[in-house]
Short mmCIF file of C-alpha atoms in Angstrom, two decimals:
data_model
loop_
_atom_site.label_atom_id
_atom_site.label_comp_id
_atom_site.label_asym_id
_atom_site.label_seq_id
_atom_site.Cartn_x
_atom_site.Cartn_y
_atom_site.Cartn_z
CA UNK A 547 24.02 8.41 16.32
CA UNK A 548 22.38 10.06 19.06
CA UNK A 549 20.32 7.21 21.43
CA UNK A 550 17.72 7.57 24.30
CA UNK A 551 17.00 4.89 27.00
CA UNK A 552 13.08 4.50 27.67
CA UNK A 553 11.68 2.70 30.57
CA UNK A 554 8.02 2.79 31.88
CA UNK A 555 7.73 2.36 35.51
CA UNK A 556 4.58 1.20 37.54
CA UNK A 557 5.25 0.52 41.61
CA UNK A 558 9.10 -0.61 40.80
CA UNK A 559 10.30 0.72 44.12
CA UNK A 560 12.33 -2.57 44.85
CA UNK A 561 14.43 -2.74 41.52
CA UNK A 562 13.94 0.10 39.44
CA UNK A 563 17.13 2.13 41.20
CA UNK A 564 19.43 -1.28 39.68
CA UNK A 565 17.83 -0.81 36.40
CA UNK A 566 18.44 2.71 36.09
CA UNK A 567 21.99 2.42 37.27
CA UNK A 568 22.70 -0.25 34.89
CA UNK A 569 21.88 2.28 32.13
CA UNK A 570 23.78 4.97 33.65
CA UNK A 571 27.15 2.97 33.82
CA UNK A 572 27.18 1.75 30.25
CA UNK A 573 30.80 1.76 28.44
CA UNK A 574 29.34 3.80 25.65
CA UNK A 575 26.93 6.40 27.42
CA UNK A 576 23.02 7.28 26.72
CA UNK A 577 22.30 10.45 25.69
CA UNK A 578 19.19 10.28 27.37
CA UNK A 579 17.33 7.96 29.75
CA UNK A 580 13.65 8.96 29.63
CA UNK A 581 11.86 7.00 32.56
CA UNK A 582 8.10 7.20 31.93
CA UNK A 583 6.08 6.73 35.43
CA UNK A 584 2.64 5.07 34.95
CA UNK A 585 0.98 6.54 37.89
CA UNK A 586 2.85 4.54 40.81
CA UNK A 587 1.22 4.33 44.15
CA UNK A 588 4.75 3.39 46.03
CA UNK A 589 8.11 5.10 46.49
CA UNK A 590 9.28 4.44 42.77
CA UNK A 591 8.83 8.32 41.95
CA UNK A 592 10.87 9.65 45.07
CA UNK A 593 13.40 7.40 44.06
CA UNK A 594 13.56 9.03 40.21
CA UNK A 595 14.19 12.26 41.93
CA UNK A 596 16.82 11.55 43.99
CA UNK A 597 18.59 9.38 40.85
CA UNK A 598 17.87 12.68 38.67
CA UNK A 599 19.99 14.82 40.89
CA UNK A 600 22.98 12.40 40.47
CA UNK A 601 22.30 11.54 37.14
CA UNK A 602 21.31 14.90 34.59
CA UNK A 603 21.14 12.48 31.70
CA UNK A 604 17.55 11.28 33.38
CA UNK A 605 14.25 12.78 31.88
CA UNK A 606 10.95 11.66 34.03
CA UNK A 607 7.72 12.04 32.80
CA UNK A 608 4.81 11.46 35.26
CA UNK A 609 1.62 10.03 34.28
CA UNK A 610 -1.41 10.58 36.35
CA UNK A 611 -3.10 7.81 35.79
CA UNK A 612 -2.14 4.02 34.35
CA UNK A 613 -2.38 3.49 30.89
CA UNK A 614 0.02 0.30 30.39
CA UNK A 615 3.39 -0.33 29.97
CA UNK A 616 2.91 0.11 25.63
CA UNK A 617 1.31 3.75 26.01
CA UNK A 618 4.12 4.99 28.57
CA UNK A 619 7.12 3.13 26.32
CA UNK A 620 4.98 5.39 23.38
CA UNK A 621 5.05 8.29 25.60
CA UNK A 622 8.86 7.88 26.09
CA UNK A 623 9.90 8.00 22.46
CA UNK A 624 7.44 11.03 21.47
CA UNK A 625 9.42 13.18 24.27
CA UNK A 626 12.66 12.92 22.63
CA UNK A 627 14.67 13.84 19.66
CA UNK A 628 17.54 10.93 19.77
CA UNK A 629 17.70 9.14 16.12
CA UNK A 630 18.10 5.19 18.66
CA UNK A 631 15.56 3.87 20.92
CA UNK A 632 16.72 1.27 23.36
CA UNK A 633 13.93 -0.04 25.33
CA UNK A 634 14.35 -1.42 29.06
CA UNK A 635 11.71 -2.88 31.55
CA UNK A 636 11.38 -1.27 35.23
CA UNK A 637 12.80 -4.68 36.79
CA UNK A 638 15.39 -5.77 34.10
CA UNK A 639 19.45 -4.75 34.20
CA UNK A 640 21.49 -4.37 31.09
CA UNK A 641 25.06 -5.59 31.17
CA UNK A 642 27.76 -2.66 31.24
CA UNK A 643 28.61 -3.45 27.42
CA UNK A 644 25.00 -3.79 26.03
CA UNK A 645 24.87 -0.06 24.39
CA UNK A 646 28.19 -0.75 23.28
CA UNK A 647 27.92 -4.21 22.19
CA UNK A 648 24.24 -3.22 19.78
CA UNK A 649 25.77 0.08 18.25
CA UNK A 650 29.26 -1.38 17.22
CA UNK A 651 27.18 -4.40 16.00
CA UNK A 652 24.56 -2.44 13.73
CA UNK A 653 27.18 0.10 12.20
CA UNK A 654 28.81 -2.62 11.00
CA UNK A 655 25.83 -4.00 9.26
CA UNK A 656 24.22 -1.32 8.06
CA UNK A 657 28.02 0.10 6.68
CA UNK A 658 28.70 -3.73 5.02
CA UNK A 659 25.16 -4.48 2.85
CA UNK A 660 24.31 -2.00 0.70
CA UNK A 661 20.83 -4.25 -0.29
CA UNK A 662 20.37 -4.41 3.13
CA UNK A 663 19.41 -2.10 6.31
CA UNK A 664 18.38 -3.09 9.89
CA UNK A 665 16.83 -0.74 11.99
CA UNK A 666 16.66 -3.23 15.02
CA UNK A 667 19.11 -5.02 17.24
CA UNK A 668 18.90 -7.06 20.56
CA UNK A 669 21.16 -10.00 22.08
CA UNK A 670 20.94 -12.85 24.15
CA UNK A 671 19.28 -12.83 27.55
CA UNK A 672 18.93 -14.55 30.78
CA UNK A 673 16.53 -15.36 33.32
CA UNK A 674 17.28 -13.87 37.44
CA UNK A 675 15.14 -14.54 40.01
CA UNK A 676 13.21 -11.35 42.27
CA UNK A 677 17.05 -11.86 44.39
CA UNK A 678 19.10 -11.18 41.06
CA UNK A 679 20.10 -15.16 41.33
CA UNK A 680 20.86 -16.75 37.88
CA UNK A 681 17.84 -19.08 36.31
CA UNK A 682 18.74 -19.85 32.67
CA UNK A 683 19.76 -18.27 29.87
CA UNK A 684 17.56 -17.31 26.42
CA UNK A 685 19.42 -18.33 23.40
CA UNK A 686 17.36 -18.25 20.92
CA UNK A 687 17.37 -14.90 19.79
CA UNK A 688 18.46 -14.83 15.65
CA UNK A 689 19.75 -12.74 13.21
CA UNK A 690 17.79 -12.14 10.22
CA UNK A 691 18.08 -10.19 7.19
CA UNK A 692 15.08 -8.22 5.34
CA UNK A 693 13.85 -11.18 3.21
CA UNK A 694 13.36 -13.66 5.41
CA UNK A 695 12.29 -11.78 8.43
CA UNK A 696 8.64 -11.60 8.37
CA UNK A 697 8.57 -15.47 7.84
CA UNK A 698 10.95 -16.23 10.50
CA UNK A 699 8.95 -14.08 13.60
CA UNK A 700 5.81 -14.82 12.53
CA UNK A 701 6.76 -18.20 14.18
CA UNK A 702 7.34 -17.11 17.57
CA UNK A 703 8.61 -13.87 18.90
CA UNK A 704 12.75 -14.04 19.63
CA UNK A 705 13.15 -10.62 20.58
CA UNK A 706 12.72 -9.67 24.45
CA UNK A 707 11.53 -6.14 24.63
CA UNK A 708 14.56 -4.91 27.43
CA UNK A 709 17.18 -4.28 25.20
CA UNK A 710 15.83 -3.65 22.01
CA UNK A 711 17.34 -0.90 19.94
CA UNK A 712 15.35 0.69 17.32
CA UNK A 713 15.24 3.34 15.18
CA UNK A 714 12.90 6.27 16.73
CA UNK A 715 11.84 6.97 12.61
CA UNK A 716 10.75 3.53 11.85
CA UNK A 717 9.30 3.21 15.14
CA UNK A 718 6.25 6.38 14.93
CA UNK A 719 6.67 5.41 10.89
CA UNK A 720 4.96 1.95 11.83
CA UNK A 721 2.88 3.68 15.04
CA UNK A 722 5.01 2.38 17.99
CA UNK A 723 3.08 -0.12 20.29
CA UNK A 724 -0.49 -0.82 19.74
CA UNK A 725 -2.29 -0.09 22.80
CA UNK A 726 -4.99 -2.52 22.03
CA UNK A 727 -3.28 -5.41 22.48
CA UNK A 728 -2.64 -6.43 26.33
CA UNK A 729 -0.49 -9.43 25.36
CA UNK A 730 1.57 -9.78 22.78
CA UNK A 731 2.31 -5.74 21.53
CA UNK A 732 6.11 -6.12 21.69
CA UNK A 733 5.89 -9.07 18.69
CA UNK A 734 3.17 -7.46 17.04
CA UNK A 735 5.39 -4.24 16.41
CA UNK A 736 8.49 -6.68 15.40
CA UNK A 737 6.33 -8.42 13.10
CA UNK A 738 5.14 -4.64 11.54
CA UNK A 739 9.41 -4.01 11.34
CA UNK A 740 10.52 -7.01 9.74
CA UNK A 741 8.20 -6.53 6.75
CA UNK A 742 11.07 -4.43 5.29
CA UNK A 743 13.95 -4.65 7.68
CA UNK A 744 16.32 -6.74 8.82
CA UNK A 745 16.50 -8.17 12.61
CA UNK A 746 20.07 -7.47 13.78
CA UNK A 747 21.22 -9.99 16.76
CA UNK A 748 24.38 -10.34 18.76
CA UNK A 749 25.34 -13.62 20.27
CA UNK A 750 26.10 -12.60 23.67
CA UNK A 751 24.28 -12.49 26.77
CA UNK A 752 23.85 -8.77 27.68
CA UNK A 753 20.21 -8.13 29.51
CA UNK A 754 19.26 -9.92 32.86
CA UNK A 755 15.25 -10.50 32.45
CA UNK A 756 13.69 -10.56 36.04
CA UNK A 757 11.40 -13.48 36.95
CA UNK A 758 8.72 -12.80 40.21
CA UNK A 759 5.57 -13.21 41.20
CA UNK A 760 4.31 -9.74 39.35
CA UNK A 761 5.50 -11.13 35.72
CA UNK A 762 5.02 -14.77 36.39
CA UNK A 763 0.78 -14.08 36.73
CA UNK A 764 0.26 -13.97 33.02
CA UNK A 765 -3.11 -15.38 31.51
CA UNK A 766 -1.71 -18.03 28.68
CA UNK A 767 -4.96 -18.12 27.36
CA UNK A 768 -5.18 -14.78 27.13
CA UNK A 769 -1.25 -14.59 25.47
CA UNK A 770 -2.91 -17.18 22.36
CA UNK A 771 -5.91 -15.16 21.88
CA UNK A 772 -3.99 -11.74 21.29
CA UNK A 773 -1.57 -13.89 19.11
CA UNK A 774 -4.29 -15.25 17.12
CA UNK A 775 -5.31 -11.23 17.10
CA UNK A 776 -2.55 -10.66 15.52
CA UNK A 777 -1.39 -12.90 13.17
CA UNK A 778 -5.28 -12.66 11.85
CA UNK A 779 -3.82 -8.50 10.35
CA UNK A 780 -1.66 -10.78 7.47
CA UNK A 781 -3.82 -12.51 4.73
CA UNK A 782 -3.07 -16.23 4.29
CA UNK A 783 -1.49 -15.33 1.33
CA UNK A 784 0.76 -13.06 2.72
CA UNK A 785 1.70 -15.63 5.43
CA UNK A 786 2.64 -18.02 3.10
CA UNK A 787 4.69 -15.63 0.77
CA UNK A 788 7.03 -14.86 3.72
CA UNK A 789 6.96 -18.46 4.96
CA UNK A 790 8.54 -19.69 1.68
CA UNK A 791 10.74 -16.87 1.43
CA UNK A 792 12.87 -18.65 3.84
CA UNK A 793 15.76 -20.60 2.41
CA UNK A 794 14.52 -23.76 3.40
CA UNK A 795 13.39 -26.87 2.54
CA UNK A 796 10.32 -27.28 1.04
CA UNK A 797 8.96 -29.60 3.48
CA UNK A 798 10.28 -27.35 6.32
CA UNK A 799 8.79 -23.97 4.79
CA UNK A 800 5.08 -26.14 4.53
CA UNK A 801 5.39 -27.51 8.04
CA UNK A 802 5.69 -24.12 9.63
CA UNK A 803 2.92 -22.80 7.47
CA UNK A 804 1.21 -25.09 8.54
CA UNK A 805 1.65 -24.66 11.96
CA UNK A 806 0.33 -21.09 11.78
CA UNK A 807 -3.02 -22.09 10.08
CA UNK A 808 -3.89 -24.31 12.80
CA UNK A 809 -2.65 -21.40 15.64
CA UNK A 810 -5.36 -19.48 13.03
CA UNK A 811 -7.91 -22.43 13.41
CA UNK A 812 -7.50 -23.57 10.06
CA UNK A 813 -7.62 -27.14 10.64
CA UNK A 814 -8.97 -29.03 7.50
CA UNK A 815 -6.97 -26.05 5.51
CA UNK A 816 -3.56 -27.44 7.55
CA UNK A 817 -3.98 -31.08 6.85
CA UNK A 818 -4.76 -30.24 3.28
CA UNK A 819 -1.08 -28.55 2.77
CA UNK A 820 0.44 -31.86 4.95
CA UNK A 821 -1.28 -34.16 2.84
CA UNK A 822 0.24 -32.34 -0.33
CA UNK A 823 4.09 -33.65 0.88
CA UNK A 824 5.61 -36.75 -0.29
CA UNK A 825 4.91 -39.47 2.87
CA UNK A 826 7.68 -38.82 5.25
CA UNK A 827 7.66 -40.83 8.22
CA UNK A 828 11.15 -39.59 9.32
CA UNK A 829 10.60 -35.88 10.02
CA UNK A 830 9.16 -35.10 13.31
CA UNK A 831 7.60 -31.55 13.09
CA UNK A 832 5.51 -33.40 10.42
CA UNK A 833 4.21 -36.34 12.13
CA UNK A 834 3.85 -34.18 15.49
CA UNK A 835 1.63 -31.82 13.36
CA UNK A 836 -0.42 -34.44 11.91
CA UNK A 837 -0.85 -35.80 15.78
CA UNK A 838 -2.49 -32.45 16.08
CA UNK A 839 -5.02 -32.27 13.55
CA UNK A 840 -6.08 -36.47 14.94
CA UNK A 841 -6.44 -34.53 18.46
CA UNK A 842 -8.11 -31.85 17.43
CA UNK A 843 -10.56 -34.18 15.24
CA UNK A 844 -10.44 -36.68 18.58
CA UNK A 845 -9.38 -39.72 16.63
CA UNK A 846 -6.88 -40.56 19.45
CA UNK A 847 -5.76 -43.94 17.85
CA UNK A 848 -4.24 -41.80 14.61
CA UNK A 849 -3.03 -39.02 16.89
CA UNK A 850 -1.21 -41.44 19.16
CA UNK A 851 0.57 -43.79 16.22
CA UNK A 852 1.97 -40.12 15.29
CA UNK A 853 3.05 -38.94 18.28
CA UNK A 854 4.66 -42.43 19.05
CA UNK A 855 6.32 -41.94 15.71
CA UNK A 856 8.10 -38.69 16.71
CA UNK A 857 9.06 -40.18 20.20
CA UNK A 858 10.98 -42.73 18.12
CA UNK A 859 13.10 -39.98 16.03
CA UNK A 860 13.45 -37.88 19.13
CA UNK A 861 12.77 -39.44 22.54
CA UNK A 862 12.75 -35.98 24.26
CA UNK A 863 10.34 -34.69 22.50
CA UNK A 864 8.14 -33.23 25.25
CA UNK A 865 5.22 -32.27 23.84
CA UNK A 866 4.59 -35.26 22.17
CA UNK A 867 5.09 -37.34 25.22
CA UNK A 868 2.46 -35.13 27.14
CA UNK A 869 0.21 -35.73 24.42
CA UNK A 870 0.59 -39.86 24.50
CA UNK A 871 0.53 -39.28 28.00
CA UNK A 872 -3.07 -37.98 27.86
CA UNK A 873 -4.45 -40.23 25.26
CA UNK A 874 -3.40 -43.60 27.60
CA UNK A 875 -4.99 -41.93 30.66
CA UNK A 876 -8.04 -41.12 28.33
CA UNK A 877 -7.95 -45.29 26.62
CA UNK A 878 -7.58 -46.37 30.66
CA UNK A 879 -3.84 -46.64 30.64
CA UNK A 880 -3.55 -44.99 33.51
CA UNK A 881 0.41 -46.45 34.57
CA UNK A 882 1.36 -46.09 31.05
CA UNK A 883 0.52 -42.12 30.82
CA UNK A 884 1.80 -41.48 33.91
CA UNK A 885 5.11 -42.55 32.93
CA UNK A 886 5.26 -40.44 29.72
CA UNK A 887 3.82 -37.60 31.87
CA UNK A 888 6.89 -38.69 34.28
CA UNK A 889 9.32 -38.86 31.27
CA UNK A 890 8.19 -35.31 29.79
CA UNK A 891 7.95 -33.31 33.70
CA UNK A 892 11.94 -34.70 33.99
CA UNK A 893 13.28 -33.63 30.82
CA UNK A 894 11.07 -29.85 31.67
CA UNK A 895 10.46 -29.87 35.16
CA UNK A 896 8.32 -26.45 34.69
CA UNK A 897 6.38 -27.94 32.21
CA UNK A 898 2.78 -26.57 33.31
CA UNK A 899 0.45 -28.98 30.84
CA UNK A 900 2.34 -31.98 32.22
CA UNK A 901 2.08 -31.17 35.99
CA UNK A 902 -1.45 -30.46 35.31
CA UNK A 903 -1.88 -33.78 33.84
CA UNK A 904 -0.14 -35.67 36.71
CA UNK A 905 -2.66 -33.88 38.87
CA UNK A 906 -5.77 -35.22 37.65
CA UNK A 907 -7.77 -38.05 39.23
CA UNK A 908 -9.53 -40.88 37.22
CA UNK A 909 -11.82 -40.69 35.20
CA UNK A 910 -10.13 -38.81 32.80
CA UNK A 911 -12.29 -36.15 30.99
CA UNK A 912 -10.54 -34.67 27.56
CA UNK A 913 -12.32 -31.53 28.78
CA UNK A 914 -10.01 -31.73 31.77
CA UNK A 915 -6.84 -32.92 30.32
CA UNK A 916 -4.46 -30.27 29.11
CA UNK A 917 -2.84 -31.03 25.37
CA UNK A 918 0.15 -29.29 23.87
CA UNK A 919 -0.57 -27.93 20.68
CA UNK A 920 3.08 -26.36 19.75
CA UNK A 921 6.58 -28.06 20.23
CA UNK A 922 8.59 -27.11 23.38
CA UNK A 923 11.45 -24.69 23.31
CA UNK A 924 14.30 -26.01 24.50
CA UNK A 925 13.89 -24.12 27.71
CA UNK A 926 10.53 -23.14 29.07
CA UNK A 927 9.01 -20.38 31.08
CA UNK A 928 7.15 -20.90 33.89
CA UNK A 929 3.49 -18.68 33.59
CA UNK A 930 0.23 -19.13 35.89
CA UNK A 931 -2.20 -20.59 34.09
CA UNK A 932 -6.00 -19.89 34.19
#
């Protein structure tokens, strides 16, 4: 098992020497780290070359001109020959056991099903700040195997692109990262994987994920539409196939498909499915998606009795209470919203809709207000939104 380390650089002067060192002193060594430069304008190349002298392992590849981070991370894997891929952002810092940790993982799979083979593994994360201070960690990541997959990530993406390692075959077989996509590519190329392998995952936190100003200035507008791009390559039918292919309840399988019709703006389509399930006024994903569809349709009495429904089976739910929130300020409730606003912004103080909310002076537009359309994660991210 021969494996190559690929980062793209772009101006990473201030971290990229404590990235590349992290790779260096792994406990099972790289036999390559390919370091694709995207045309910096700083110091970030002079400090390849002077890491290349120390470190012969190093390959770097200089791009004239910048083409994104998904053409270099292409570029990367076309120049070498190693069987493993393990993919690592300019900014980011693997843990000394990561290689170690995802290879002794995988061969254990792939050596213990012989129905099954996974040709990608990652771990658990965690958030640093731009001074390598802690934030939070990402938990969320799951193992899946070949059936169930597709349906699982076509949910949301699990997988953080720095320490991913893939096979280099199945990679080109599926054409790497799709340079048309600004937002997005890393899930879209899971999503390609998954339709006939399984998603390896190892329960430790092994990959420090940077936070600053440079990653934080993400469009989330822009983030849905290439998701909507994306998911709109798989045929309802085919959606729904690896939905149900889940070993899950029925009503859980026809929630989350569900959820991915309206996310396809397939409203009417949506309700239609809901409608189809026994009345169940105990399960929150389904009265929160039913809140949805009475928002989206602006019959705010319906979508509030919903949403007050799911705060009663789960008082933290913090989507709903930004979207009950809303509707008072919107009825003329003003003290009553802003204490579910309050409620929501102290169980996720960087919860961007609520703030937003909270800023807002009466009278209260719904072309102003900002609703949630997807539950929270249990931690969020904080992005700049536009």
């Amino acid at each position: 098992m021969t494996i190559a380390a690929v980062v793209p650089t772009y101006n990473s002067e201030l971290y990229i020497e404590q990235t590349i060192l992290s790779l260096c002193n792994q406990t099972l060594s790289f036999d390559q780290i390919i370091i694709v430069d995207d045309g910096s304008k700083d110091d970030t190349v002079e400090i390849l070359k002077e890491m290349k002298e120390k470190f012969p392992i190093i390959k770097l590849i200089q791009m004239s001109n910048n083409s994104g981070a998904a053409n270099a991370r292409n570029i990367g894997v076309e120049n070498t020959e190693c069987e493993w891929i393990l993919f690592m952002d300019s900014d980011d810092i693997a843990h000394p056991s990561l290689l170690e940790e995802l290879t002794s993982h995988l061969e254990y799979l792939n050596s213990n099903n012989e129905e099954e083979i996974y040709n990608l593994v990652h771990s658990n994360s965690r958030h640093i700040n731009e001074d390598g201070i802690f934030i939070d960690e990402l938990l969320y990541g799951q193992e899946y195997n070949s059936k169930e997959a597709f349906g699982y990530l076509l949910l949301r993406n699990t997988i953080t692109t720095s320490g991913v390692l893939i096979n280099r075959d199945e990679f080109q077989k599926h054409g790497g990262f799709q340079k048309q996509y600004l937002y997005s590519e890393d899930w879209d190329l899971w999503l390609r994987l998954a339709e006939n392998s399984g998603i390896a995952h190892v329960k430790k936190t092994l990959v420090d994920i940077r936070r600053h100003s440079k990653n934080l200035s993400r469009n989330i507008r822009n983030m849905l539409d290439y998701e909507r791009k994306i998911l709109e390559n798989y045929s309802y039918d085919k959606i729904k196939t690896a939905i149900f292919k889940r070993s899950l309840p029925k009503l859980r399988n026809t929630c989350d498909y569900v959820a991915l019709l309206y996310r396809l703006d397939q409203w009417d389509l949506g309700f239609h499915h809901l409608l189809s399930l026994e009345e169940n006024e105990t399960d929150a994903q389904l009265l929160f998606l039913k809140g949805l569809y009475f928002l989206k349709k602006e019959r705010l009495n319906e979508a509030e009795k919903s949403f007050k429904n799911v705060i009663y089976i789960d008082p933290n739910d913090g989507a709903s209470l930004n979207n009950l929130g809303v509707i008072k300020l919107l009825q003329g409730y003003e003290d009553v919203g802003h204490k579910f606003l309050d409620k929501s912004i102290a169980l996720y103080p960087n919860y961007m809709d609520a703030n937003h909310n909270l800023k807002l002076n009466s009278p209260y537009s719904i072309k102003d207000v900002k609703f949630t359309w997807r539950r929270l994660r249990s931690k969020l991210i904080s992005y700049v939104s536009h």
